[in-house]
Amino acid sequence: MRAAFSLALTLAASISTVLAAPTPDSTLHRRAADKLPFFFPESVFEAVPPSGKASLGKISEAQAVKIATDFLAAKLGIAAADFKVANSFTDASGTTHVYGAQQTNGVRIANHQAAAHVQNGEVVAFSSSFGTSQHLVKPRIPPVYAKLTVEQAIAKAVKDTGIPHFKDFAAVSEYVNTGSGIVFAHKFQLRDDAKAQWVQVWVDASTGAIVHSADFVNKASYKVVALPNGKPTDGFTLAANPEDATASPSGWSTTGTITKGNNVDASRQLSPAVYGTAVNGTFDSAWDPASEPTTDANVQASAVNLFYIGNVMHDVSYQYGFTEAAGNFQLDNFGKGGKANDAVVISVLDPWDTDNADFATPPDGQQPRMNMYRFTATTPNRDGGLENLIPIHEYTHGISNRLTGGSATGQCLETTEAGGMGEGWSDFLGLVFTAKPTDTATQARVAGDYVINDSRGIRSFPYSTDFKVNPLKFSSLRTRPEVHDAGEVWVELLWEVYWNLVTKYGFSANLYDAKSTKGNIVALQLVIGGMMAQPCNPTFLQARNAILMADQTYYGGKYKCDIWAGFAKRGAGVSATQSKVDGFDVPAECNVAPGPSPLVSA
Ligand SMILES: *[C@@H]1O[C@H](CO)[C@@H](O)[C@H](O)[C@H]1NC(C)=O
Ligand SMILES: *[C@@H]1O[C@H](CO)[C@@H](O)[C@H](O)[C@H]1NC(C)=O
Ligand SMILES: [Ca+2]
Ligand SMILES: [Ca+2]
Ligand SMILES: [Zn+2]
């Protein structure tokens, strides 16, 4: 379904946001920079001039692979059987790319890599890290002989590095060129999720020394409106190495140079597409508030910020159960279940609309699309992609749509109440992700105030547990048939629950730690857990009950009365009815301190 952020410009209250000063708090991960040996012989890369006799007939990929391997064997002075193809594919131009490595005695030499590229039946270019005239020394290749077993090598490497063995990857024995000769080695992986370290090592099978390594964790920094900040006017700061190794084991950017990766593909969709770019691992940006959003520098700032927000949403929601198997958004699922090939496409400053944003969520395995538009209330215009609550709102549509009724169907938030909650969850996560430790329950939290340059924002009321700031109750649904209007009611119900939990159990700035028992973390887990349990097209009261069920399954019912009290304060208590009659009561066992009605009407 397609869900829009929408401008509901019914402004009833005039309360300004009270924003806390930006805090230096960080939810980022830092990893020990272990310096492991790495050696890779210098590669040569050569174009091969066309012979002028190229066949124009179409050849099969298998034929192209044979042409490539025959060429490489001749060029590198090895038998064709001593080049082992690792993978090949044919691109849209009809060029077949063939990649592989040297092997001897049936054993691969890990860092003797070569590739050839075939078009019209001819090699047009090749590269190699061994065997050419520029690789002066032809190293002696020792026999296949291991003094140490794989187990002994693993034990030694774990002890030397302090990183646990990663058992999902079976050990393989390979030759490796160390720069001072070729050794026979055992190859395996070490991984420490908690510290976000994941390396592949080659251990000399005679000496037990680590002789070569590959670091799978990409290091990159992003100059963005770093969460929990919400607006470009809060400033752009460098989020250093924010990628979560559990949720994103191959990192965020596939190449490390553009805003395209396993979870998110963020570009301005011109032809060719304009991606945010990185130099030396830094996705820098120089946002200029005095220029239109479409200048090169401002498009870069937007693409980088949207790539960051989309990936944070992926990584954080993963901790709460929006995983591959649950139907999340990834290009590659690493064999962990669910359907792949559905990274979120983010259209930066999409030209087709203004003053809005939207997110289309097809079933698992099909790519969702987030369109971010320009807002036109000001000169220069403003970019929705820079007010973090807006892309968080949009991404959350993806989460709620996939999780409700299962990931195979995208038709479970269609009725007014269900669609309203869809909008509500989206604003709610926007508030949760931009919450600061100094926030208070009665503070007015506003959505969309930056993009329209109006401190009242785009909803009817600011969100607050104070009835004088936000008077909405369950029964308000009767007069709020539009989904965003209905959604505001749902946010208020959730916001009361959230603050009951935060007031009692505290606040954690680290949203990645889903096991924490701090109130905001518990609230997020209950809400996401509820999405998984609720029926297709739930009513408000059914969704409330699903949250109570999630409390039972995740926490053994620990927060039951905090949840009931929150819903009951705004009329969705025990005796609330489907015809939207308020009920301000909680179950008898939660009535520890009977007092006046909790409703203080404004
Ligand atoms: C990138 O790194 C190289 C090598 O360290 C350096 O020469 C270059 O100036 C750097 N570029 C930027 C933009 O930082
Ligand atoms: C935003 O609103 C303020 C206060 O109304 C006004 O002074 C300012 O010029 C506006 N900014 C833009 C860019 O329109
Ligand atoms: Ca998926
Ligand atoms: Ca669904
Ligand atoms: Zn929406």
PDB file of N, CA, C and O in Angstrom, residues 460-505:
ATOM      1  N   SER A 460      -2.634  18.255  14.140  1.00  0.00           N
ATOM      2  CA  SER A 460      -3.605  19.126  14.805  1.00  0.00           C
ATOM      3  C   SER A 460      -3.097  19.664  16.127  1.00  0.00           C
ATOM      4  O   SER A 460      -3.375  20.802  16.493  1.00  0.00           O
ATOM      5  N   PHE A 461      -2.384  18.813  16.853  1.00  0.00           N
ATOM      6  CA  PHE A 461      -1.859  19.189  18.170  1.00  0.00           C
ATOM      7  C   PHE A 461      -0.443  18.647  18.303  1.00  0.00           C
ATOM      8  O   PHE A 461      -0.120  17.621  17.703  1.00  0.00           O
ATOM      9  N   PRO A 462       0.364  19.298  19.133  1.00  0.00           N
ATOM     10  CA  PRO A 462       1.640  18.656  19.484  1.00  0.00           C
ATOM     11  C   PRO A 462       1.337  17.388  20.286  1.00  0.00           C
ATOM     12  O   PRO A 462       0.256  17.272  20.873  1.00  0.00           O
ATOM     13  N   TYR A 463       2.260  16.459  20.300  1.00  0.00           N
ATOM     14  CA  TYR A 463       2.093  15.276  21.146  1.00  0.00           C
ATOM     15  C   TYR A 463       2.594  15.595  22.541  1.00  0.00           C
ATOM     16  O   TYR A 463       3.662  16.190  22.716  1.00  0.00           O
ATOM     17  N   SER A 464       1.815  15.212  23.555  1.00  0.00           N
ATOM     18  CA  SER A 464       2.157  15.483  24.949  1.00  0.00           C
ATOM     19  C   SER A 464       1.209  14.690  25.821  1.00  0.00           C
ATOM     20  O   SER A 464       0.075  14.406  25.421  1.00  0.00           O
ATOM     21  N   THR A 465       1.653  14.338  27.031  1.00  0.00           N
ATOM     22  CA  THR A 465       0.738  13.650  27.952  1.00  0.00           C
ATOM     23  C   THR A 465      -0.150  14.659  28.682  1.00  0.00           C
ATOM     24  O   THR A 465      -0.983  14.272  29.497  1.00  0.00           O
ATOM     25  N   ASP A 466       0.032  15.936  28.392  1.00  0.00           N
ATOM     26  CA  ASP A 466      -0.750  16.993  29.037  1.00  0.00           C
ATOM     27  C   ASP A 466      -2.031  17.239  28.222  1.00  0.00           C
ATOM     28  O   ASP A 466      -1.954  17.621  27.055  1.00  0.00           O
ATOM     29  N   PHE A 467      -3.194  17.036  28.856  1.00  0.00           N
ATOM     30  CA  PHE A 467      -4.456  17.232  28.133  1.00  0.00           C
ATOM     31  C   PHE A 467      -4.634  18.667  27.653  1.00  0.00           C
ATOM     32  O   PHE A 467      -5.369  18.910  26.705  1.00  0.00           O
ATOM     33  N   LYS A 468      -3.971  19.597  28.305  1.00  0.00           N
ATOM     34  CA  LYS A 468      -4.100  20.986  27.859  1.00  0.00           C
ATOM     35  C   LYS A 468      -3.343  21.208  26.545  1.00  0.00           C
ATOM     36  O   LYS A 468      -3.647  22.103  25.780  1.00  0.00           O
ATOM     37  N   VAL A 469      -2.339  20.377  26.304  1.00  0.00           N
ATOM     38  CA  VAL A 469      -1.564  20.491  25.055  1.00  0.00           C
ATOM     39  C   VAL A 469      -2.197  19.632  23.960  1.00  0.00           C
ATOM     40  O   VAL A 469      -2.307  20.038  22.804  1.00  0.00           O
ATOM     41  N   ASN A 470      -2.626  18.441  24.340  1.00  0.00           N
ATOM     42  CA  ASN A 470      -3.248  17.532  23.369  1.00  0.00           C
ATOM     43  C   ASN A 470      -4.468  16.871  24.011  1.00  0.00           C
ATOM     44  O   ASN A 470      -4.331  16.033  24.899  1.00  0.00           O
ATOM     45  N   PRO A 471      -5.658  17.256  23.556  1.00  0.00           N
ATOM     46  CA  PRO A 471      -6.890  16.790  24.222  1.00  0.00           C
ATOM     47  C   PRO A 471      -7.445  15.480  23.652  1.00  0.00           C
ATOM     48  O   PRO A 471      -8.527  15.044  24.078  1.00  0.00           O
ATOM     49  N   LEU A 472      -6.756  14.851  22.714  1.00  0.00           N
ATOM     50  CA  LEU A 472      -7.360  13.714  22.018  1.00  0.00           C
ATOM     51  C   LEU A 472      -7.592  12.523  22.938  1.00  0.00           C
ATOM     52  O   LEU A 472      -6.788  12.218  23.813  1.00  0.00           O
ATOM     53  N   LYS A 473      -8.728  11.856  22.716  1.00  0.00           N
ATOM     54  CA  LYS A 473      -9.095  10.641  23.446  1.00  0.00           C
ATOM     55  C   LYS A 473      -9.530   9.603  22.421  1.00  0.00           C
ATOM     56  O   LYS A 473      -9.779   9.921  21.260  1.00  0.00           O
ATOM     57  N   PHE A 474      -9.690   8.382  22.892  1.00  0.00           N
ATOM     58  CA  PHE A 474     -10.168   7.298  22.024  1.00  0.00           C
ATOM     59  C   PHE A 474     -11.441   7.719  21.285  1.00  0.00           C
ATOM     60  O   PHE A 474     -11.565   7.536  20.073  1.00  0.00           O
ATOM     61  N   SER A 475     -12.383   8.328  21.986  1.00  0.00           N
ATOM     62  CA  SER A 475     -13.660   8.711  21.374  1.00  0.00           C
ATOM     63  C   SER A 475     -13.502   9.787  20.303  1.00  0.00           C
ATOM     64  O   SER A 475     -14.409  10.002  19.494  1.00  0.00           O
ATOM     65  N   SER A 476     -12.332  10.464  20.272  1.00  0.00           N
ATOM     66  CA  SER A 476     -12.106  11.473  19.230  1.00  0.00           C
ATOM     67  C   SER A 476     -12.147  10.837  17.842  1.00  0.00           C
ATOM     68  O   SER A 476     -12.349  11.522  16.834  1.00  0.00           O
ATOM     69  N   LEU A 477     -11.918   9.526  17.790  1.00  0.00           N
ATOM     70  CA  LEU A 477     -11.946   8.816  16.508  1.00  0.00           C
ATOM     71  C   LEU A 477     -13.257   9.015  15.765  1.00  0.00           C
ATOM     72  O   LEU A 477     -13.293   8.983  14.535  1.00  0.00           O
ATOM     73  N   ARG A 478     -14.334   9.190  16.522  1.00  0.00           N
ATOM     74  CA  ARG A 478     -15.663   9.341  15.892  1.00  0.00           C
ATOM     75  C   ARG A 478     -15.687  10.500  14.908  1.00  0.00           C
ATOM     76  O   ARG A 478     -16.415  10.464  13.926  1.00  0.00           O
ATOM     77  N   THR A 479     -14.928  11.543  15.207  1.00  0.00           N
ATOM     78  CA  THR A 479     -14.962  12.732  14.337  1.00  0.00           C
ATOM     79  C   THR A 479     -13.675  12.892  13.533  1.00  0.00           C
ATOM     80  O   THR A 479     -13.408  13.957  12.992  1.00  0.00           O
ATOM     81  N   ARG A 480     -12.876  11.835  13.466  1.00  0.00           N
ATOM     82  CA  ARG A 480     -11.595  11.942  12.753  1.00  0.00           C
ATOM     83  C   ARG A 480     -11.435  10.782  11.774  1.00  0.00           C
ATOM     84  O   ARG A 480     -10.610   9.894  11.968  1.00  0.00           O
ATOM     85  N   PRO A 481     -12.213  10.796  10.692  1.00  0.00           N
ATOM     86  CA  PRO A 481     -12.185   9.673   9.756  1.00  0.00           C
ATOM     87  C   PRO A 481     -10.964   9.642   8.834  1.00  0.00           C
ATOM     88  O   PRO A 481     -10.674   8.613   8.234  1.00  0.00           O
ATOM     89  N   GLU A 482     -10.232  10.745   8.734  1.00  0.00           N
ATOM     90  CA  GLU A 482      -9.062  10.766   7.842  1.00  0.00           C
ATOM     91  C   GLU A 482      -7.912  10.047   8.559  1.00  0.00           C
ATOM     92  O   GLU A 482      -7.743  10.180   9.771  1.00  0.00           O
ATOM     93  N   VAL A 483      -7.128   9.265   7.789  1.00  0.00           N
ATOM     94  CA  VAL A 483      -6.139   8.392   8.441  1.00  0.00           C
ATOM     95  C   VAL A 483      -5.111   9.134   9.304  1.00  0.00           C
ATOM     96  O   VAL A 483      -4.762   8.660  10.380  1.00  0.00           O
ATOM     97  N   HIS A 484      -4.628  10.292   8.837  1.00  0.00           N
ATOM     98  CA  HIS A 484      -3.637  11.002   9.661  1.00  0.00           C
ATOM     99  C   HIS A 484      -4.285  11.548  10.933  1.00  0.00           C
ATOM    100  O   HIS A 484      -3.670  11.563  11.999  1.00  0.00           O
ATOM    101  N   ASP A 485      -5.542  11.986  10.791  1.00  0.00           N
ATOM    102  CA  ASP A 485      -6.260  12.489  11.965  1.00  0.00           C
ATOM    103  C   ASP A 485      -6.493  11.357  12.966  1.00  0.00           C
ATOM    104  O   ASP A 485      -6.318  11.527  14.171  1.00  0.00           O
ATOM    105  N   ALA A 486      -6.902  10.185  12.450  1.00  0.00           N
ATOM    106  CA  ALA A 486      -7.098   9.026  13.322  1.00  0.00           C
ATOM    107  C   ALA A 486      -5.755   8.611  13.937  1.00  0.00           C
ATOM    108  O   ALA A 486      -5.672   8.236  15.111  1.00  0.00           O
ATOM    109  N   GLY A 487      -4.694   8.711  13.128  1.00  0.00           N
ATOM    110  CA  GLY A 487      -3.364   8.327  13.595  1.00  0.00           C
ATOM    111  C   GLY A 487      -2.907   9.146  14.788  1.00  0.00           C
ATOM    112  O   GLY A 487      -2.240   8.635  15.685  1.00  0.00           O
ATOM    113  N   GLU A 488      -3.297  10.432  14.802  1.00  0.00           N
ATOM    114  CA  GLU A 488      -2.897  11.275  15.934  1.00  0.00           C
ATOM    115  C   GLU A 488      -3.470  10.741  17.242  1.00  0.00           C
ATOM    116  O   GLU A 488      -2.843  10.856  18.298  1.00  0.00           O
ATOM    117  N   VAL A 489      -4.660  10.175  17.170  1.00  0.00           N
ATOM    118  CA  VAL A 489      -5.274   9.595  18.375  1.00  0.00           C
ATOM    119  C   VAL A 489      -4.439   8.401  18.841  1.00  0.00           C
ATOM    120  O   VAL A 489      -4.126   8.248  20.021  1.00  0.00           O
ATOM    121  N   TRP A 490      -4.036   7.562  17.886  1.00  0.00           N
ATOM    122  CA  TRP A 490      -3.255   6.369  18.229  1.00  0.00           C
ATOM    123  C   TRP A 490      -1.908   6.764  18.849  1.00  0.00           C
ATOM    124  O   TRP A 490      -1.461   6.179  19.829  1.00  0.00           O
ATOM    125  N   VAL A 491      -1.261   7.793  18.275  1.00  0.00           N
ATOM    126  CA  VAL A 491       0.015   8.233  18.849  1.00  0.00           C
ATOM    127  C   VAL A 491      -0.188   8.648  20.299  1.00  0.00           C
ATOM    128  O   VAL A 491       0.611   8.301  21.168  1.00  0.00           O
ATOM    129  N   GLU A 492      -1.255   9.393  20.570  1.00  0.00           N
ATOM    130  CA  GLU A 492      -1.487   9.843  21.949  1.00  0.00           C
ATOM    131  C   GLU A 492      -1.623   8.668  22.910  1.00  0.00           C
ATOM    132  O   GLU A 492      -1.100   8.688  24.023  1.00  0.00           O
ATOM    133  N   LEU A 493      -2.340   7.625  22.478  1.00  0.00           N
ATOM    134  CA  LEU A 493      -2.488   6.433  23.332  1.00  0.00           C
ATOM    135  C   LEU A 493      -1.113   5.816  23.599  1.00  0.00           C
ATOM    136  O   LEU A 493      -0.760   5.513  24.737  1.00  0.00           O
ATOM    137  N   LEU A 494      -0.342   5.651  22.527  1.00  0.00           N
ATOM    138  CA  LEU A 494       0.989   5.051  22.685  1.00  0.00           C
ATOM    139  C   LEU A 494       1.909   5.958  23.502  1.00  0.00           C
ATOM    140  O   LEU A 494       2.745   5.486  24.269  1.00  0.00           O
ATOM    141  N   TRP A 495       1.745   7.274  23.304  1.00  0.00           N
ATOM    142  CA  TRP A 495       2.617   8.224  23.991  1.00  0.00           C
ATOM    143  C   TRP A 495       2.405   8.160  25.508  1.00  0.00           C
ATOM    144  O   TRP A 495       3.337   8.300  26.281  1.00  0.00           O
ATOM    145  N   GLU A 496       1.175   7.932  25.936  1.00  0.00           N
ATOM    146  CA  GLU A 496       0.891   7.776  27.373  1.00  0.00           C
ATOM    147  C   GLU A 496       1.572   6.510  27.904  1.00  0.00           C
ATOM    148  O   GLU A 496       2.164   6.511  28.982  1.00  0.00           O
ATOM    149  N   VAL A 497       1.498   5.425  27.118  1.00  0.00           N
ATOM    150  CA  VAL A 497       2.142   4.174  27.539  1.00  0.00           C
ATOM    151  C   VAL A 497       3.658   4.387  27.617  1.00  0.00           C
ATOM    152  O   VAL A 497       4.321   4.011  28.593  1.00  0.00           O
ATOM    153  N   TYR A 498       4.201   5.009  26.567  1.00  0.00           N
ATOM    154  CA  TYR A 498       5.644   5.275  26.496  1.00  0.00           C
ATOM    155  C   TYR A 498       6.099   6.030  27.744  1.00  0.00           C
ATOM    156  O   TYR A 498       7.082   5.660  28.392  1.00  0.00           O
ATOM    157  N   TRP A 499       5.379   7.083  28.092  1.00  0.00           N
ATOM    158  CA  TRP A 499       5.828   7.910  29.224  1.00  0.00           C
ATOM    159  C   TRP A 499       5.615   7.238  30.563  1.00  0.00           C
ATOM    160  O   TRP A 499       6.391   7.451  31.498  1.00  0.00           O
ATOM    161  N   ASN A 500       4.578   6.394  30.668  1.00  0.00           N
ATOM    162  CA  ASN A 500       4.453   5.603  31.901  1.00  0.00           C
ATOM    163  C   ASN A 500       5.709   4.766  32.091  1.00  0.00           C
ATOM    164  O   ASN A 500       6.243   4.652  33.189  1.00  0.00           O
ATOM    165  N   LEU A 501       6.179   4.171  30.985  1.00  0.00           N
ATOM    166  CA  LEU A 501       7.354   3.288  31.062  1.00  0.00           C
ATOM    167  C   LEU A 501       8.637   4.076  31.297  1.00  0.00           C
ATOM    168  O   LEU A 501       9.488   3.690  32.101  1.00  0.00           O
ATOM    169  N   VAL A 502       8.793   5.199  30.583  1.00  0.00           N
ATOM    170  CA  VAL A 502      10.031   5.981  30.737  1.00  0.00           C
ATOM    171  C   VAL A 502      10.098   6.601  32.142  1.00  0.00           C
ATOM    172  O   VAL A 502      11.145   6.615  32.785  1.00  0.00           O
ATOM    173  N   THR A 503       8.968   7.072  32.627  1.00  0.00           N
ATOM    174  CA  THR A 503       8.946   7.687  33.957  1.00  0.00           C
ATOM    175  C   THR A 503       9.349   6.671  35.028  1.00  0.00           C
ATOM    176  O   THR A 503      10.109   6.968  35.939  1.00  0.00           O
ATOM    177  N   LYS A 504       8.860   5.448  34.854  1.00  0.00           N
ATOM    178  CA  LYS A 504       9.103   4.431  35.878  1.00  0.00           C
ATOM    179  C   LYS A 504      10.447   3.703  35.695  1.00  0.00           C
ATOM    180  O   LYS A 504      11.119   3.379  36.666  1.00  0.00           O
ATOM    181  N   TYR A 505      10.820   3.451  34.441  1.00  0.00           N
ATOM    182  CA  TYR A 505      11.985   2.573  34.214  1.00  0.00           C
ATOM    183  C   TYR A 505      13.161   3.276  33.546  1.00  0.00           C
ATOM    184  O   TYR A 505      14.175   2.645  33.243  1.00  0.00           O
TER     185      TYR A 505
END
